[in-house]
C-alpha cells in the first residue's frame, strides 16, 4: 500500500519563465566541479545567478559496457554491473543474476530469495544514506552526513563478511550465493537492525523540521506527476510526485510478494519530498529485513543456491583439489554450457528507480545483445529543462536530490 509522507510547506516563490534583456553569461557546471557529484557537465546560460537555459553533456566516463557484454560470458558480466550504481552494487549484481535465471528457467529456493532481499535492502539503505546525507551537505549541513556515514560503513562490513568486498561487491552467483552467510554476518545484520533506527531518527530530527533546510528545499524543482511520467521517471523521485510505482510491488521478484511494506509517496515532487520519500524508504527497508530474518528462521534447510550444476560454480576448495571441479569451474566461467535462444527482460527496483536488463541470446557463450536500463540516465534527461528559471544554488540541490550516479548515467 502507498503511504503519504508528512511535509511542512513554507511560503515559497514559484519560478516563472525568465526573459532577460541583458547579455547572458555562459557558465560551465561540471564536468569536474564537486557540486556535480560525478563527471558530467551542464553548460548554463545565466543572468546574474538565475539560469535562463542549459544543455547537459554526458559520456565522460562512458565505458561501452553493453558492447563489452557482447564479448563476455554471463559470469564475466557481473563485475560490469558493479560499476553502474556503485553506491548500491549488490542490487545490480542480483538483478543481472535474476535476468540470467529467467533466461535459463532456474527456480530459486525461498531461503536464497530472502537472503537476496536482505542484501538488496541493505544496499538500498546504504544508497539513500549517501543521497540524503549529501543533500544535507549541499544545503550547508555537514554533521548529519558524517553521522549516518558510519552506518554505511557498517553495511560495508556486512558485505565483507558475505563476499569479501565492500564497494564493487561482485556478490552472489547465478542460482544463489557462493557461500552461506557466516555467523558473524547474521550477527551483524541483527545488530544493524538495532543500531540504525535511533541514528535514522536523529538524522530526521536534524532535517525534517529544520527551518533552514525546509526553506532551501521546499518548492524547489517541483515536478508534476504528468511531467515525471512523460520523462519515464521511476524510483523515489517519481514516488515523490505522488505516483506509487515500485517494481517490487508491480512486478514482484525474489519473493517480495511475501513481505508487508508501504510505498512512501509525496505530493509536490520537489526536493523536500524526494528527501522525505528516501528517508521513509529506509524505514520500510528495515521492516523488510526484519521480516526476511523471521522467514529464514522458519525454513528448516540451509540452502544457499539452486541445484543447477551447469551454471553454479563449484566450491573453491573443490576447485583447488578436484580435477572435475576445476574443469566445471573453467567451463562455467568461460561460458561453455549452452543456454536457450531467448529474449528476456528483467527489472529490479534499484535505489534510483527501475534497473532493467534486456537480454537477447542467440546461442554461444555471450549475449547477442544486452541493454542496461539505467534509471540515472533516464531521470537525468529532465535536469536541464527543469533548471530553467532557477537560481544556481537551487540547481545544485536539485541535482543532488536526483542522485545521479555518473557510472550509471554513462555505462
CSV table of C-alpha atoms in Angstrom, one decimal:
chain,number,residue,atom,x,y,z
A,1,UNK,CA,0.0,0.0,0.0
A,2,UNK,CA,1.1,3.6,-0.5
A,3,UNK,CA,1.9,5.8,2.4
A,4,UNK,CA,1.8,9.6,2.1
A,5,UNK,CA,4.7,11.4,3.7
A,6,UNK,CA,4.1,14.3,6.1
A,7,UNK,CA,5.6,17.5,4.8
A,8,UNK,CA,6.0,21.1,6.1
A,9,UNK,CA,5.4,23.8,3.4
A,10,UNK,CA,6.6,27.4,4.0
A,11,UNK,CA,5.8,30.2,1.6
A,12,UNK,CA,8.0,29.7,-1.4
A,13,UNK,CA,8.0,31.7,-4.6
A,14,UNK,CA,7.1,29.9,-7.8
A,15,UNK,CA,9.7,30.1,-10.6
A,16,UNK,CA,8.5,31.5,-13.8
A,17,UNK,CA,10.0,31.7,-17.3
A,18,UNK,CA,12.6,34.4,-17.3
A,19,UNK,CA,13.2,36.6,-20.3
A,20,UNK,CA,16.3,38.7,-19.6
A,21,UNK,CA,17.1,41.8,-21.6
A,22,UNK,CA,20.8,42.0,-21.0
A,23,UNK,CA,23.7,39.8,-22.2
A,24,UNK,CA,24.0,36.4,-20.7
A,25,UNK,CA,27.0,34.7,-19.2
A,26,UNK,CA,27.9,31.1,-20.1
A,27,UNK,CA,28.7,29.0,-17.0
A,28,UNK,CA,30.1,25.5,-17.0
A,29,UNK,CA,28.7,23.5,-14.2
A,30,UNK,CA,31.0,20.5,-14.3
A,31,UNK,CA,32.3,18.2,-15.5
A,32,UNK,CA,34.8,18.2,-12.6
A,33,UNK,CA,33.1,20.6,-10.1
A,34,UNK,CA,32.5,18.9,-6.8
A,35,UNK,CA,28.8,20.0,-6.8
A,36,UNK,CA,28.0,17.7,-9.7
A,37,UNK,CA,28.9,14.6,-7.6
A,38,UNK,CA,30.2,12.9,-10.8
A,39,UNK,CA,31.8,13.6,-14.1
A,40,UNK,CA,29.1,15.2,-16.2
A,41,UNK,CA,28.6,18.8,-17.4
A,42,UNK,CA,25.9,21.4,-17.8
A,43,UNK,CA,26.6,24.4,-20.0
A,44,UNK,CA,24.3,27.1,-18.5
A,45,UNK,CA,23.3,30.5,-19.7
A,46,UNK,CA,22.8,32.6,-16.7
A,47,UNK,CA,21.7,36.1,-16.0
A,48,UNK,CA,23.2,37.0,-12.6
A,49,UNK,CA,22.5,33.9,-10.5
A,50,UNK,CA,19.4,32.9,-12.4
A,51,UNK,CA,19.6,30.1,-15.0
A,52,UNK,CA,18.0,31.0,-18.3
A,53,UNK,CA,18.8,27.8,-20.2
A,54,UNK,CA,21.1,24.8,-20.1
A,55,UNK,CA,22.5,21.9,-22.1
A,56,UNK,CA,23.5,18.7,-20.4
A,57,UNK,CA,26.6,16.9,-21.6
A,58,UNK,CA,27.2,13.3,-20.7
A,59,UNK,CA,29.5,10.4,-21.7
A,60,UNK,CA,32.7,11.5,-19.9
A,61,UNK,CA,33.1,8.0,-18.3
A,62,UNK,CA,31.3,6.0,-21.0
A,63,UNK,CA,32.9,2.6,-20.9
A,64,UNK,CA,30.9,0.7,-23.5
A,65,UNK,CA,29.5,-1.9,-21.0
A,66,UNK,CA,26.9,-3.1,-23.4
A,67,UNK,CA,29.4,-3.7,-26.2
A,68,UNK,CA,31.8,-5.4,-23.8
A,69,UNK,CA,29.0,-7.6,-22.6
A,70,UNK,CA,28.5,-8.9,-26.2
A,71,UNK,CA,32.0,-10.5,-25.9
A,72,UNK,CA,31.8,-11.8,-22.3
A,73,UNK,CA,30.2,-14.9,-20.8
A,74,UNK,CA,27.4,-14.4,-18.3
A,75,UNK,CA,29.7,-14.6,-15.2
A,76,UNK,CA,32.2,-12.1,-16.5
A,77,UNK,CA,29.4,-9.6,-17.0
A,78,UNK,CA,28.7,-9.4,-13.2
A,79,UNK,CA,31.7,-7.2,-12.5
A,80,UNK,CA,30.4,-4.7,-15.1
A,81,UNK,CA,27.2,-4.3,-13.2
A,82,UNK,CA,29.2,-3.3,-10.1
A,83,UNK,CA,30.3,-0.2,-11.9
A,84,UNK,CA,26.8,1.1,-12.7
A,85,UNK,CA,25.4,2.5,-9.5
A,86,UNK,CA,28.4,1.7,-7.3
A,87,UNK,CA,26.6,3.1,-4.2
A,88,UNK,CA,24.3,0.0,-4.2
A,89,UNK,CA,26.3,-2.6,-6.3
A,90,UNK,CA,24.5,-5.7,-4.8
A,91,UNK,CA,21.2,-4.6,-6.4
A,92,UNK,CA,22.9,-4.5,-9.8
A,93,UNK,CA,24.5,-7.9,-9.2
A,94,UNK,CA,21.3,-9.6,-8.1
A,95,UNK,CA,19.3,-8.0,-11.0
A,96,UNK,CA,21.7,-9.4,-13.5
A,97,UNK,CA,21.8,-12.9,-11.9
A,98,UNK,CA,18.0,-12.9,-11.9
A,99,UNK,CA,17.9,-12.0,-15.6
A,100,UNK,CA,20.1,-15.0,-16.4
A,101,UNK,CA,18.0,-17.2,-14.2
A,102,UNK,CA,14.9,-16.1,-16.2
A,103,UNK,CA,16.7,-17.0,-19.4
A,104,UNK,CA,17.6,-20.4,-18.0
A,105,UNK,CA,14.2,-21.0,-16.2
A,106,UNK,CA,16.0,-21.6,-12.9
A,107,UNK,CA,13.8,-21.8,-9.8
A,108,UNK,CA,15.5,-20.3,-6.8
A,109,UNK,CA,14.8,-21.7,-3.2
A,110,UNK,CA,12.9,-19.4,-0.9
A,111,UNK,CA,15.8,-19.1,1.6
A,112,UNK,CA,18.0,-17.8,-1.2
A,113,UNK,CA,15.4,-15.3,-2.3
A,114,UNK,CA,15.1,-13.9,1.2
A,115,UNK,CA,18.9,-13.7,1.6
A,116,UNK,CA,19.0,-11.7,-1.6
A,117,UNK,CA,16.2,-9.4,-0.3
A,118,UNK,CA,18.3,-8.7,2.9
A,119,UNK,CA,21.3,-7.8,0.9
A,120,UNK,CA,19.4,-5.7,-1.6
A,121,UNK,CA,17.6,-3.7,1.1
A,122,UNK,CA,20.9,-3.1,3.0
A,123,UNK,CA,22.2,-1.7,-0.3
A,124,UNK,CA,19.1,0.5,-0.7
A,125,UNK,CA,19.7,1.9,2.8
A,126,UNK,CA,23.4,2.5,2.0
A,127,UNK,CA,22.5,4.4,-1.2
A,128,UNK,CA,19.8,6.5,0.5
A,129,UNK,CA,22.2,7.3,3.3
A,130,UNK,CA,24.6,8.8,0.7
A,131,UNK,CA,21.9,10.7,-1.2
A,132,UNK,CA,20.1,12.3,1.7
A,133,UNK,CA,23.4,12.9,3.6
A,134,UNK,CA,24.9,14.7,0.6
A,135,UNK,CA,21.7,16.7,0.1
A,136,UNK,CA,22.2,18.0,3.6
A,137,UNK,CA,25.8,18.9,2.8
A,138,UNK,CA,24.7,20.8,-0.3
A,139,UNK,CA,22.3,22.9,1.9
A,140,UNK,CA,25.1,23.6,4.4
A,141,UNK,CA,24.7,20.9,7.0
A,142,UNK,CA,27.8,18.7,7.1
A,143,UNK,CA,27.4,17.0,10.5
A,144,UNK,CA,24.4,14.8,9.6
A,145,UNK,CA,26.3,13.3,6.7
A,146,UNK,CA,29.2,12.3,8.9
A,147,UNK,CA,26.9,10.8,11.4
A,148,UNK,CA,25.0,8.5,9.1
A,149,UNK,CA,28.1,7.6,7.1
A,150,UNK,CA,29.2,5.4,10.0
A,151,UNK,CA,26.2,3.3,9.4
A,152,UNK,CA,27.0,2.9,5.7
A,153,UNK,CA,30.5,1.7,6.8
A,154,UNK,CA,28.8,-0.9,9.0
A,155,UNK,CA,26.7,-2.1,6.0
A,156,UNK,CA,30.0,-2.5,4.1
A,157,UNK,CA,31.3,-4.6,7.0
A,158,UNK,CA,28.3,-6.9,6.4
A,159,UNK,CA,29.2,-7.1,2.7
A,160,UNK,CA,32.8,-8.1,3.7
A,161,UNK,CA,31.5,-10.9,5.8
A,162,UNK,CA,29.3,-12.2,2.9
A,163,UNK,CA,31.6,-11.8,-0.1
A,164,UNK,CA,34.9,-10.2,1.0
A,165,UNK,CA,34.3,-6.9,-0.9
A,166,UNK,CA,32.9,-3.5,0.1
A,167,UNK,CA,32.1,-1.2,-2.9
A,168,UNK,CA,32.3,-3.3,-6.1
A,169,UNK,CA,30.9,-6.4,-4.5
A,170,UNK,CA,30.5,-9.0,-7.3
A,171,UNK,CA,28.2,-10.6,-4.7
A,172,UNK,CA,26.3,-13.8,-5.3
A,173,UNK,CA,26.1,-16.3,-8.1
A,174,UNK,CA,23.7,-17.4,-10.8
A,175,UNK,CA,21.4,-19.6,-8.7
A,176,UNK,CA,22.2,-18.1,-5.3
A,177,UNK,CA,25.3,-17.3,-3.3
A,178,UNK,CA,28.8,-18.6,-3.3
A,179,UNK,CA,28.6,-19.5,0.3
A,180,UNK,CA,26.1,-19.3,3.2
A,181,UNK,CA,26.2,-16.3,5.4
A,182,UNK,CA,28.5,-17.0,8.3
A,183,UNK,CA,27.5,-16.4,12.0
A,184,UNK,CA,29.3,-13.1,12.1
A,185,UNK,CA,27.3,-11.8,9.1
A,186,UNK,CA,23.9,-12.9,10.7
A,187,UNK,CA,25.0,-11.3,13.9
A,188,UNK,CA,26.0,-8.0,12.3
A,189,UNK,CA,22.7,-7.9,10.3
A,190,UNK,CA,20.7,-8.2,13.5
A,191,UNK,CA,23.0,-5.6,15.2
A,192,UNK,CA,22.3,-3.2,12.3
A,193,UNK,CA,18.6,-3.5,12.9
A,194,UNK,CA,19.2,-2.4,16.5
A,195,UNK,CA,21.7,0.4,16.0
A,196,UNK,CA,20.4,2.1,12.8
A,197,UNK,CA,16.8,3.1,13.8
A,198,UNK,CA,17.9,5.6,16.5
A,199,UNK,CA,20.6,7.0,14.2
A,200,UNK,CA,18.0,7.5,11.4
A,201,UNK,CA,15.6,9.0,13.8
A,202,UNK,CA,18.2,11.5,15.0
A,203,UNK,CA,19.1,12.3,11.3
A,204,UNK,CA,15.5,13.1,10.6
A,205,UNK,CA,15.3,15.3,13.7
A,206,UNK,CA,18.2,17.3,12.2
A,207,UNK,CA,16.5,18.0,8.9
A,208,UNK,CA,12.7,17.3,8.8
A,209,UNK,CA,11.6,20.3,10.8
A,210,UNK,CA,14.8,22.4,10.3
A,211,UNK,CA,13.6,25.8,9.1
A,212,UNK,CA,16.7,26.5,7.0
A,213,UNK,CA,16.6,23.1,5.3
A,214,UNK,CA,12.8,23.4,4.6
A,215,UNK,CA,13.1,26.8,3.1
A,216,UNK,CA,16.1,25.6,0.9
A,217,UNK,CA,14.3,22.6,-0.4
A,218,UNK,CA,10.5,23.0,-0.2
A,219,UNK,CA,9.1,24.3,-3.5
A,220,UNK,CA,12.4,23.8,-5.3
A,221,UNK,CA,12.3,21.8,-8.6
A,222,UNK,CA,8.7,20.8,-8.2
A,223,UNK,CA,7.6,18.3,-10.8
A,224,UNK,CA,4.1,17.2,-11.6
A,225,UNK,CA,3.1,13.5,-11.9
A,226,UNK,CA,2.4,14.1,-15.6
A,227,UNK,CA,5.8,15.6,-16.3
A,228,UNK,CA,7.6,12.8,-14.4
A,229,UNK,CA,5.7,10.1,-16.4
A,230,UNK,CA,6.4,11.9,-19.7
A,231,UNK,CA,10.1,11.6,-19.0
A,232,UNK,CA,9.8,8.0,-17.8
A,233,UNK,CA,10.9,8.7,-14.3
A,234,UNK,CA,11.0,5.9,-11.8
A,235,UNK,CA,12.1,5.3,-8.3
A,236,UNK,CA,12.0,7.7,-5.3
A,237,UNK,CA,11.8,10.9,-7.5
A,238,UNK,CA,8.7,9.5,-9.3
A,239,UNK,CA,7.1,8.5,-6.0
A,240,UNK,CA,7.8,12.0,-4.6
A,241,UNK,CA,5.5,13.2,-7.4
A,242,UNK,CA,2.6,11.1,-6.0
A,243,UNK,CA,2.9,8.0,-8.2
A,244,UNK,CA,3.1,4.8,-6.1
A,245,UNK,CA,5.0,2.8,-8.7
A,246,UNK,CA,7.5,0.3,-7.3
A,247,UNK,CA,8.9,-2.7,-9.2
A,248,UNK,CA,8.9,-4.7,-6.0
A,249,UNK,CA,5.1,-4.4,-5.9
A,250,UNK,CA,4.2,-4.1,-9.5
A,251,UNK,CA,6.4,-7.0,-10.8
A,252,UNK,CA,7.5,-8.9,-7.6
A,253,UNK,CA,10.8,-10.8,-7.7
A,254,UNK,CA,12.9,-12.7,-5.2
A,255,UNK,CA,9.9,-13.3,-3.0
A,256,UNK,CA,9.0,-9.6,-2.4
A,257,UNK,CA,5.3,-10.6,-2.7
A,258,UNK,CA,5.8,-12.3,0.7
A,259,UNK,CA,6.6,-9.1,2.5
A,260,UNK,CA,4.4,-6.4,4.1
A,261,UNK,CA,5.7,-2.9,3.4
A,262,UNK,CA,4.4,0.5,2.4
A,263,UNK,CA,5.3,2.6,-0.7
A,264,UNK,CA,6.0,6.2,0.5
A,265,UNK,CA,4.7,8.9,-1.9
A,266,UNK,CA,4.9,12.7,-1.9
A,267,UNK,CA,2.6,15.4,-3.2
A,268,UNK,CA,4.6,18.1,-5.0
A,269,UNK,CA,7.7,16.3,-6.3
A,270,UNK,CA,10.1,18.9,-5.0
A,271,UNK,CA,13.5,18.4,-3.4
A,272,UNK,CA,11.9,18.2,0.1
A,273,UNK,CA,9.5,15.4,-1.0
A,274,UNK,CA,12.4,13.5,-2.5
A,275,UNK,CA,14.3,13.7,0.7
A,276,UNK,CA,11.3,12.6,2.7
A,277,UNK,CA,10.5,9.7,0.4
A,278,UNK,CA,14.0,8.3,0.6
A,279,UNK,CA,14.0,8.6,4.4
A,280,UNK,CA,10.8,6.7,4.7
A,281,UNK,CA,12.1,4.1,2.3
A,282,UNK,CA,14.9,3.4,4.7
A,283,UNK,CA,12.3,2.7,7.4
A,284,UNK,CA,10.5,0.3,5.1
A,285,UNK,CA,13.7,-1.4,4.2
A,286,UNK,CA,14.3,-2.1,7.9
A,287,UNK,CA,10.8,-3.6,8.0
A,288,UNK,CA,11.5,-5.9,5.1
A,289,UNK,CA,14.9,-7.1,6.5
A,290,UNK,CA,13.2,-7.9,9.9
A,291,UNK,CA,10.5,-9.9,8.1
A,292,UNK,CA,13.1,-11.7,5.9
A,293,UNK,CA,15.1,-12.8,9.0
A,294,UNK,CA,11.9,-14.2,10.6
A,295,UNK,CA,11.0,-16.1,7.5
A,296,UNK,CA,14.5,-17.5,7.1
A,297,UNK,CA,14.5,-18.7,10.7
A,298,UNK,CA,11.4,-20.8,9.9
A,299,UNK,CA,12.9,-22.5,6.9
A,300,UNK,CA,14.4,-25.9,8.1
A,301,UNK,CA,17.0,-26.3,5.3
A,302,UNK,CA,20.3,-24.3,4.9
A,303,UNK,CA,20.2,-23.9,1.1
A,304,UNK,CA,22.1,-21.0,-0.3
A,305,UNK,CA,22.0,-22.0,-4.0
A,306,UNK,CA,19.7,-23.7,-6.6
A,307,UNK,CA,20.5,-27.1,-8.0
A,308,UNK,CA,21.9,-26.0,-11.4
A,309,UNK,CA,25.4,-27.6,-11.7
A,310,UNK,CA,25.8,-26.4,-15.3
A,311,UNK,CA,25.8,-22.8,-14.2
A,312,UNK,CA,26.5,-22.7,-10.5
A,313,UNK,CA,30.3,-22.5,-9.7
A,314,UNK,CA,31.6,-25.5,-7.6
A,315,UNK,CA,33.0,-24.7,-4.2
A,316,UNK,CA,36.5,-23.2,-4.3
A,317,UNK,CA,38.1,-25.8,-2.0
A,318,UNK,CA,37.0,-28.5,-4.5
A,319,UNK,CA,38.3,-26.5,-7.5
A,320,UNK,CA,41.7,-26.5,-5.8
A,321,UNK,CA,41.8,-30.2,-5.1
A,322,UNK,CA,39.5,-31.9,-7.6
A,323,UNK,CA,40.1,-32.1,-11.4
A,324,UNK,CA,36.4,-32.4,-12.3
A,325,UNK,CA,35.5,-29.4,-10.2
A,326,UNK,CA,38.3,-27.4,-11.8
A,327,UNK,CA,37.0,-28.3,-15.3
A,328,UNK,CA,33.5,-27.4,-14.4
A,329,UNK,CA,34.6,-24.1,-12.9
A,330,UNK,CA,36.5,-23.3,-16.1
A,331,UNK,CA,33.7,-24.3,-18.4
A,332,UNK,CA,31.1,-22.2,-16.5
A,333,UNK,CA,33.3,-19.1,-16.2
A,334,UNK,CA,34.2,-19.3,-19.9
A,335,UNK,CA,30.6,-19.9,-21.0
A,336,UNK,CA,31.0,-23.4,-22.4
A,337,UNK,CA,27.5,-24.5,-21.5
A,338,UNK,CA,24.6,-24.0,-23.9
A,339,UNK,CA,21.8,-21.5,-23.0
A,340,UNK,CA,18.5,-21.3,-24.8
A,341,UNK,CA,18.0,-18.9,-27.6
A,342,UNK,CA,15.7,-16.5,-26.0
A,343,UNK,CA,14.8,-12.8,-25.4
A,344,UNK,CA,14.1,-11.7,-21.8
A,345,UNK,CA,13.7,-8.5,-19.8
A,346,UNK,CA,14.0,-8.4,-16.0
A,347,UNK,CA,13.8,-5.4,-13.8
A,348,UNK,CA,14.5,-4.7,-10.2
A,349,UNK,CA,13.8,-1.7,-8.0
A,350,UNK,CA,17.2,-0.1,-7.8
A,351,UNK,CA,17.9,2.7,-5.4
A,352,UNK,CA,17.3,5.3,-8.1
A,353,UNK,CA,14.4,3.5,-9.9
A,354,UNK,CA,13.7,0.7,-12.3
A,355,UNK,CA,17.0,-1.0,-13.2
A,356,UNK,CA,16.3,-3.3,-16.1
A,357,UNK,CA,18.3,-5.8,-18.2
A,358,UNK,CA,17.1,-6.6,-21.7
A,359,UNK,CA,18.9,-9.7,-22.8
A,360,UNK,CA,18.8,-11.3,-26.3
A,361,UNK,CA,20.7,-14.7,-26.5
A,362,UNK,CA,21.2,-16.4,-29.8
A,363,UNK,CA,23.5,-19.2,-28.6
A,364,UNK,CA,27.2,-19.2,-28.0
A,365,UNK,CA,29.0,-18.1,-24.9
A,366,UNK,CA,28.0,-14.4,-24.9
A,367,UNK,CA,24.7,-12.4,-25.2
A,368,UNK,CA,23.8,-11.3,-28.8
A,369,UNK,CA,22.6,-8.0,-27.1
A,370,UNK,CA,22.4,-6.8,-23.6
A,371,UNK,CA,20.9,-3.4,-22.8
A,372,UNK,CA,21.0,-1.9,-19.3
A,373,UNK,CA,18.0,0.3,-18.4
A,374,UNK,CA,19.8,2.7,-16.1
A,375,UNK,CA,17.5,4.9,-14.1
A,376,UNK,CA,20.1,7.7,-13.7
A,377,UNK,CA,20.4,8.0,-17.5
A,378,UNK,CA,16.6,8.4,-17.9
A,379,UNK,CA,16.0,10.5,-14.8
A,380,UNK,CA,18.7,13.0,-15.7
A,381,UNK,CA,17.2,13.9,-19.1
A,382,UNK,CA,14.9,16.4,-17.3
A,383,UNK,CA,17.6,18.2,-15.4
A,384,UNK,CA,18.3,21.0,-17.9
A,385,UNK,CA,14.7,21.8,-18.8
A,386,UNK,CA,13.6,21.8,-15.1
A,387,UNK,CA,16.5,24.1,-14.2
A,388,UNK,CA,15.2,27.0,-16.3
A,389,UNK,CA,14.4,29.9,-14.1
A,390,UNK,CA,16.2,28.5,-11.0
A,391,UNK,CA,18.9,30.1,-9.0
A,392,UNK,CA,22.3,28.4,-9.4
A,393,UNK,CA,22.2,27.4,-5.7
A,394,UNK,CA,18.8,25.7,-6.2
A,395,UNK,CA,20.0,23.9,-9.3
A,396,UNK,CA,22.8,22.4,-7.2
A,397,UNK,CA,20.5,20.8,-4.6
A,398,UNK,CA,18.1,19.8,-7.4
A,399,UNK,CA,20.9,17.7,-8.9
A,400,UNK,CA,21.8,16.3,-5.5
A,401,UNK,CA,18.2,15.2,-4.9
A,402,UNK,CA,18.1,13.4,-8.3
A,403,UNK,CA,21.0,11.3,-7.0
A,404,UNK,CA,22.6,10.9,-10.5
A,405,UNK,CA,25.4,8.4,-10.3
A,406,UNK,CA,27.9,9.0,-13.1
A,407,UNK,CA,28.7,5.3,-13.5
A,408,UNK,CA,25.0,4.5,-14.0
A,409,UNK,CA,24.5,7.6,-16.2
A,410,UNK,CA,27.1,6.8,-18.8
A,411,UNK,CA,27.6,3.0,-18.6
